[in-house]
PDB file of C-alpha atoms in Angstrom:
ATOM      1  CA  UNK A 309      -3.630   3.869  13.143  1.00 31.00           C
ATOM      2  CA  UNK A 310      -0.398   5.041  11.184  1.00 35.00           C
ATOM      3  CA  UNK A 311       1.681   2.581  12.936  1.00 34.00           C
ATOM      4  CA  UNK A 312      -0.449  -0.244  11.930  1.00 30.00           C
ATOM      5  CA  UNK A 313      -0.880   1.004   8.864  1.00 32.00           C
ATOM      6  CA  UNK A 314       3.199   1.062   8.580  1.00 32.00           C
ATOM      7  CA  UNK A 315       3.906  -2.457  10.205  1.00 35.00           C
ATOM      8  CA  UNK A 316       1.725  -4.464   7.770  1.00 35.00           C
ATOM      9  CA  UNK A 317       3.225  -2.374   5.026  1.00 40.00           C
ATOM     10  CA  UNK A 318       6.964  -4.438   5.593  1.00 37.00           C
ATOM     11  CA  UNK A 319       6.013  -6.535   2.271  1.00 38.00           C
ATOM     12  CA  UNK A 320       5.157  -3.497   0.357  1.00 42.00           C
ATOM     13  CA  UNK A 321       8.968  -1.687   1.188  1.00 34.00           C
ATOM     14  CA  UNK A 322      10.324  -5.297   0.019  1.00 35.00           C
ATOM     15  CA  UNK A 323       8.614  -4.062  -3.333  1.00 37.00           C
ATOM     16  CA  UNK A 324       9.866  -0.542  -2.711  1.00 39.00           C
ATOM     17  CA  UNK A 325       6.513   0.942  -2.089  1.00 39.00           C
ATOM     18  CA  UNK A 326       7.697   2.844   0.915  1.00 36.00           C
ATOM     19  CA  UNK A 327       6.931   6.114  -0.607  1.00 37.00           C
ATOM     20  CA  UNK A 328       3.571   7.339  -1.047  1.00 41.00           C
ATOM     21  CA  UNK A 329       2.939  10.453  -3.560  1.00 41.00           C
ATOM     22  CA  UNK A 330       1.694  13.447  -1.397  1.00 39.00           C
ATOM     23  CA  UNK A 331       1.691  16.313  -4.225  1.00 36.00           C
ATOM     24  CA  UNK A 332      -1.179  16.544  -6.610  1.00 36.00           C
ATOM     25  CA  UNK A 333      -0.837  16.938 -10.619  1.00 34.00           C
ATOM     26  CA  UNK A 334      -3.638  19.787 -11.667  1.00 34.00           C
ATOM     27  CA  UNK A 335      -4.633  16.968 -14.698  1.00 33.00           C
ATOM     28  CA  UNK A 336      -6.606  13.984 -13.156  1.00 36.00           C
ATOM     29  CA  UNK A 337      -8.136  11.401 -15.754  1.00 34.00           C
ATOM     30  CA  UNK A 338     -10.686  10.048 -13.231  1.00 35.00           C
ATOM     31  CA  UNK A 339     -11.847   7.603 -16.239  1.00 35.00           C
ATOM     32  CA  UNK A 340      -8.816   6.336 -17.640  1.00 36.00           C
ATOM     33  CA  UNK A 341      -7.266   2.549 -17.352  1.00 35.00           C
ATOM     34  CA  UNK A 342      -3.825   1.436 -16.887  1.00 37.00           C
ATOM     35  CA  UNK A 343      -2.975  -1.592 -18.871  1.00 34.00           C
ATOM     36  CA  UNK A 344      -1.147  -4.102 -16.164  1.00 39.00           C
ATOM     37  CA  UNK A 345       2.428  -3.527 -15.723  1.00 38.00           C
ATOM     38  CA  UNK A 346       3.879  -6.631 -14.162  1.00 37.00           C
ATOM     39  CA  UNK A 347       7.544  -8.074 -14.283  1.00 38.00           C
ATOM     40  CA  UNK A 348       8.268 -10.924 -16.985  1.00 38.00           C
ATOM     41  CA  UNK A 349       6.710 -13.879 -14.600  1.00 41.00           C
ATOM     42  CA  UNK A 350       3.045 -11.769 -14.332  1.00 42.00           C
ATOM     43  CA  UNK A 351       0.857 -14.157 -15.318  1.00 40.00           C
ATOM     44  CA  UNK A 352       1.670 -17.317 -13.282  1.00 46.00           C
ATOM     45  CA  UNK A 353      -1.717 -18.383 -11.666  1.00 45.00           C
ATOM     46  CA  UNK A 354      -1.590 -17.927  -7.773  1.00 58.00           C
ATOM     47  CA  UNK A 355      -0.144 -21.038  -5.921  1.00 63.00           C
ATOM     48  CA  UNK A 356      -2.393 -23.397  -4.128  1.00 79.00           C
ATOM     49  CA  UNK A 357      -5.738 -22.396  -2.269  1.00 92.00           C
ATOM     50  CA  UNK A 358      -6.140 -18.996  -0.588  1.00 94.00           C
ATOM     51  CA  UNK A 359      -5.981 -20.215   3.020  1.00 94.00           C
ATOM     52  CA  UNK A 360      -6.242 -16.857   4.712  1.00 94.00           C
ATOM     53  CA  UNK A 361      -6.753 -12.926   4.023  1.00 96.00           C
ATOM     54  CA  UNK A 362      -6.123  -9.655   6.275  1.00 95.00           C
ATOM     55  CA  UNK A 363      -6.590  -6.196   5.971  1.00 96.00           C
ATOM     56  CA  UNK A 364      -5.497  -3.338   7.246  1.00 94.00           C
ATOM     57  CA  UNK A 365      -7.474   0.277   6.405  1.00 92.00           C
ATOM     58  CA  UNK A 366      -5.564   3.856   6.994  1.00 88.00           C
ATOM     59  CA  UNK A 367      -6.622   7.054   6.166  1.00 86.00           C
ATOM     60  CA  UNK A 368      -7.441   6.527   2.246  1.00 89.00           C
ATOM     61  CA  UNK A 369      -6.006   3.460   1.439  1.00 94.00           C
ATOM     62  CA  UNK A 370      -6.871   0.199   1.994  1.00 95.00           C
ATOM     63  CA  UNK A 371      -4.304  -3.489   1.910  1.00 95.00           C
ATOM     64  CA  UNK A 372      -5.181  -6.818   1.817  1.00 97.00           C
ATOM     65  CA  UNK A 373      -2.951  -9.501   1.809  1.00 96.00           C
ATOM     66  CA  UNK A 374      -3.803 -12.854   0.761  1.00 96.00           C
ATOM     67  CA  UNK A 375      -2.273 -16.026   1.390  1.00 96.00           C
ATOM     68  CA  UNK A 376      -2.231 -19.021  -0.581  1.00 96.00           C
ATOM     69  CA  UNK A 377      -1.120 -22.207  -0.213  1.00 95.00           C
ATOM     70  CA  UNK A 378      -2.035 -25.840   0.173  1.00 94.00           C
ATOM     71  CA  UNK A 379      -1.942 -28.132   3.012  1.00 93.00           C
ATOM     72  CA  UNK A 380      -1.599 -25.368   5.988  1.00 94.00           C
ATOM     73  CA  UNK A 381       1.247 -24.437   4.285  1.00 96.00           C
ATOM     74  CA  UNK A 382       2.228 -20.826   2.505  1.00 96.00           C
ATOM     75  CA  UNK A 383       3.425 -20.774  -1.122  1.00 95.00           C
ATOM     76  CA  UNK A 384       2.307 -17.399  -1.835  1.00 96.00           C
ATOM     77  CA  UNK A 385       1.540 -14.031  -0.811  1.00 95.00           C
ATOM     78  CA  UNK A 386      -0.251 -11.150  -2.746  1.00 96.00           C
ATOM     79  CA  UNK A 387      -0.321  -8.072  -1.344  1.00 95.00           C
ATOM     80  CA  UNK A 388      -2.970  -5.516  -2.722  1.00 96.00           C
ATOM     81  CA  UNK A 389      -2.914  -2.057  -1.882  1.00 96.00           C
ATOM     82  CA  UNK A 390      -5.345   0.427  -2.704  1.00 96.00           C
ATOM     83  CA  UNK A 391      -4.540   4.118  -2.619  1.00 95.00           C
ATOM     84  CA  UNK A 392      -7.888   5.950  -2.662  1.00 93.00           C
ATOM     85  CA  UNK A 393      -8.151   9.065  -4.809  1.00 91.00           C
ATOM     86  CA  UNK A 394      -8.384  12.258  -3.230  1.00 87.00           C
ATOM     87  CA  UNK A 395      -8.514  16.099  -4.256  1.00 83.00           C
ATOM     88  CA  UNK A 396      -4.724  16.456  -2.597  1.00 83.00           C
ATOM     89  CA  UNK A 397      -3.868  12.488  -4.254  1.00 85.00           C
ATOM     90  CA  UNK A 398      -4.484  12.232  -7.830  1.00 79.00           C
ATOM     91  CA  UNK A 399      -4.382   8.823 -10.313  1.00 86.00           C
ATOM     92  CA  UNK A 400      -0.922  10.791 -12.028  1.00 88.00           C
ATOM     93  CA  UNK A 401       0.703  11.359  -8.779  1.00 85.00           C
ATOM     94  CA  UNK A 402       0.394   7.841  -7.397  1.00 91.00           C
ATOM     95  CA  UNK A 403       1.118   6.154 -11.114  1.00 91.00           C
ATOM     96  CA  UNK A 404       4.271   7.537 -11.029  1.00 91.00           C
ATOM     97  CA  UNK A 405       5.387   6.628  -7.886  1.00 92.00           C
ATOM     98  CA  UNK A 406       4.359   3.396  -8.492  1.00 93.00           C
ATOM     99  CA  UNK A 407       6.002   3.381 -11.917  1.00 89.00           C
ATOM    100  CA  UNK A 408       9.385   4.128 -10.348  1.00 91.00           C
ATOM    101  CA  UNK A 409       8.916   1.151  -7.645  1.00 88.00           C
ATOM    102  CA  UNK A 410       8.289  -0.915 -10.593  1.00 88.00           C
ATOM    103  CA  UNK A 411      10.865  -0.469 -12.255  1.00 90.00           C
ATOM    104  CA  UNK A 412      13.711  -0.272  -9.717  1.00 85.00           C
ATOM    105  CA  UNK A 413      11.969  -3.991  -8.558  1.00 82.00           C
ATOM    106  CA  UNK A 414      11.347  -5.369 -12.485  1.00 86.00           C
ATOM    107  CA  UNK A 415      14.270  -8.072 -12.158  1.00 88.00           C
ATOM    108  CA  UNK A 416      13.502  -9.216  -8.875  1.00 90.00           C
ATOM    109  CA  UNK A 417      12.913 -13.388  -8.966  1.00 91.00           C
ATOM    110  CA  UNK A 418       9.287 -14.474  -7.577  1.00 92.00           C
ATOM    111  CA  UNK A 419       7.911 -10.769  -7.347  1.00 92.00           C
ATOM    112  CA  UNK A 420       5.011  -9.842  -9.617  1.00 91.00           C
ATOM    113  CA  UNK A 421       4.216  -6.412 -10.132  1.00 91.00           C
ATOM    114  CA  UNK A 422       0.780  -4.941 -11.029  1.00 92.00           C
ATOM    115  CA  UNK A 423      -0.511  -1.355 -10.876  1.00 92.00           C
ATOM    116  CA  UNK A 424      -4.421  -0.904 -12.257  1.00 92.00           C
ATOM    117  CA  UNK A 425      -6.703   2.126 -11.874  1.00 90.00           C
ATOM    118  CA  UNK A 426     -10.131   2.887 -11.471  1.00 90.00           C
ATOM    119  CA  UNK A 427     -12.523   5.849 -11.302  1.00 88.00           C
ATOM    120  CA  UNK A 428     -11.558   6.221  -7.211  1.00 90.00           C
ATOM    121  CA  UNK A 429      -8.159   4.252  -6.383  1.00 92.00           C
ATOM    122  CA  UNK A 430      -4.990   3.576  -8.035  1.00 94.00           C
ATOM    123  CA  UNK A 431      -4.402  -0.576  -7.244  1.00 95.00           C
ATOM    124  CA  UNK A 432      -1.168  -2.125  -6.519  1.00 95.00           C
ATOM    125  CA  UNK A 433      -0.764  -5.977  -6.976  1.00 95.00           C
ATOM    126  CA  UNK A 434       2.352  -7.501  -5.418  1.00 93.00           C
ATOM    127  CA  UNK A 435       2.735 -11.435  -5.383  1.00 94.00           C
ATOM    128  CA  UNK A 436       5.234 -13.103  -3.650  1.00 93.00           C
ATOM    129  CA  UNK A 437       6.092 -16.647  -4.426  1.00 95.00           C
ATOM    130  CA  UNK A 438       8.333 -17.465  -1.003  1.00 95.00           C
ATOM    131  CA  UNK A 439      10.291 -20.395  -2.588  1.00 93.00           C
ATOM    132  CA  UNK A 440      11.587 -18.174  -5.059  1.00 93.00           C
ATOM    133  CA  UNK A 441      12.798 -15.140  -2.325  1.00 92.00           C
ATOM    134  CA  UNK A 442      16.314 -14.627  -1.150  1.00 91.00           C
ATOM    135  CA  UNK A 443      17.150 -14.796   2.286  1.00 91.00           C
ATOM    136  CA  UNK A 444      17.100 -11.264   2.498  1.00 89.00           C
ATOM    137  CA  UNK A 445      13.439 -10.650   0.938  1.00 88.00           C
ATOM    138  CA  UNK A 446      12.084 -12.899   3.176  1.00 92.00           C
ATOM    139  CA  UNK A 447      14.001 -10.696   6.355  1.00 90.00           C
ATOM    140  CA  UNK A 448      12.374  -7.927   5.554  1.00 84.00           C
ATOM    141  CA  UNK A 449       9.201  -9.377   5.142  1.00 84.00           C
ATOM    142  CA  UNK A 450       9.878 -10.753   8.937  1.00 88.00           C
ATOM    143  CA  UNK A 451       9.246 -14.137   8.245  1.00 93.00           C
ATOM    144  CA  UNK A 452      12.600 -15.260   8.539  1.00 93.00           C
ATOM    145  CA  UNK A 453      13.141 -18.428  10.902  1.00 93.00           C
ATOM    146  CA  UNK A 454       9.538 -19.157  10.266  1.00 94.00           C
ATOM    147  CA  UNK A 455      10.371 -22.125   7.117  1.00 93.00           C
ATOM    148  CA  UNK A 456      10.060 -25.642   8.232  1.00 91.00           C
ATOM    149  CA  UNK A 457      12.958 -28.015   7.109  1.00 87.00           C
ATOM    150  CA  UNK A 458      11.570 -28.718   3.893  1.00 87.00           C
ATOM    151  CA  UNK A 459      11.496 -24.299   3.318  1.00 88.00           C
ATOM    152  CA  UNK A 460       7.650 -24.208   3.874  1.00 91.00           C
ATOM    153  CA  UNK A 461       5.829 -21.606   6.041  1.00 96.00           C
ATOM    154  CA  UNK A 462       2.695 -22.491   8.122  1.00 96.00           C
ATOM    155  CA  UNK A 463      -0.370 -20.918   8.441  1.00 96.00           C
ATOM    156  CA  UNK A 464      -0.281 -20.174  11.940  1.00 95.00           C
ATOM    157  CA  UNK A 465       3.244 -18.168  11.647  1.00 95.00           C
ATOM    158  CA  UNK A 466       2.747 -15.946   8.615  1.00 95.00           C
ATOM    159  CA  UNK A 467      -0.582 -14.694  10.388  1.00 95.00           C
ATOM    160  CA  UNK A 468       1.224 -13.656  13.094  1.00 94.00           C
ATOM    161  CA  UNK A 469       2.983 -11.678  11.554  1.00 93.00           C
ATOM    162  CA  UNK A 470       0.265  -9.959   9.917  1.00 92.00           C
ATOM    163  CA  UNK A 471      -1.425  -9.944  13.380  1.00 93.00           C
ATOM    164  CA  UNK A 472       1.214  -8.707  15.173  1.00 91.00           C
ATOM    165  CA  UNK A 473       1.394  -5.931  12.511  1.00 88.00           C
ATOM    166  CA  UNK A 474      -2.325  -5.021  13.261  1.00 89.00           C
ATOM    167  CA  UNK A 475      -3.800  -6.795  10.294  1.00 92.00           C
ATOM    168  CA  UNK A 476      -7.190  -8.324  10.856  1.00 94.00           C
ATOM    169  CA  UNK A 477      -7.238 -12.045   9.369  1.00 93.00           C
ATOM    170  CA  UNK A 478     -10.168 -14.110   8.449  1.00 90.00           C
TER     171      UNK A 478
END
């Protein structure tokens, strides 16, 4: 289950989210909310029509990543993970790992950043808008070779990928 929890997690080390917290702070605020950190293009509205999601579920967490677009056709994908709250992974531990990915990612072009919290999981929001990517983002997220002439991904491709990684898509 690791493994598939790993291969769908390729978008999430473009973010640098490859590290996840393992060592619990004694001070947990089970009740307290994070105000949205994002990068400077946050609140662009999602591109297109959701046209697919998958998950993936490991352990404590859960990811879904949703892909938007119009026409068959990718534009966007936001990745959502959710790192569950346990008595060995506390809201501190996991804020400021995710803090640290933020910031080392903040001036990255077509990446949006979010980290939330509620009373059992610390959320991470990452949105990709692929026509805004380098060549190398879009490597590691292994969809390169998959854009059409005009630089558009279809449908079909990017959930292979996802597939392939063990994601279930609806």
């Amino acid at each position: 289950m690791k493994k598939i929890f790993l291969g769908l997690m390729a978008l999430a080390l473009i973010a640098g989210c490859s590290t996840k917290p393992t060592e619990p702070t004694p001070t947990a605020t089970p009740n307290a909310t994070v105000t949205p950190e994002t990068t400077p293009n946050a609140n662009q509205p999602a591109t297109g029509d959701v046209l697919l999601a998958c998950e993936t579920v490991s352990d404590n967490d859960t990811i879904v990543v949703t892909l938007n677009g119009t026409d068959g056709m990718v534009t966007e994908i936001t990745q959502e993970v959710r790192y569950g709250l346990t008595a060995d992974r506390d809201a501190e531990t996991i804020k400021k790992s995710l803090e640290a990915d933020k910031e080392a990612n903040k001036n990255i072009e077509g990446v949006t950043f979010v980290v939330e919290e509620t009373d059992a999981a610390i959320i991470q929001k990452v949105t990709y808008q692929l026509d805004k990517l380098d060549a190398d983002m879009i490597a590691n997220a292994g969809l390169e070779g998959l854009a059409n002439a005009d630089g558009k991904y279809a449908l079909a491709d990017v959930q292979k990928v996802f597939e392939t990684s063990g994601a279930t898509c609806k």
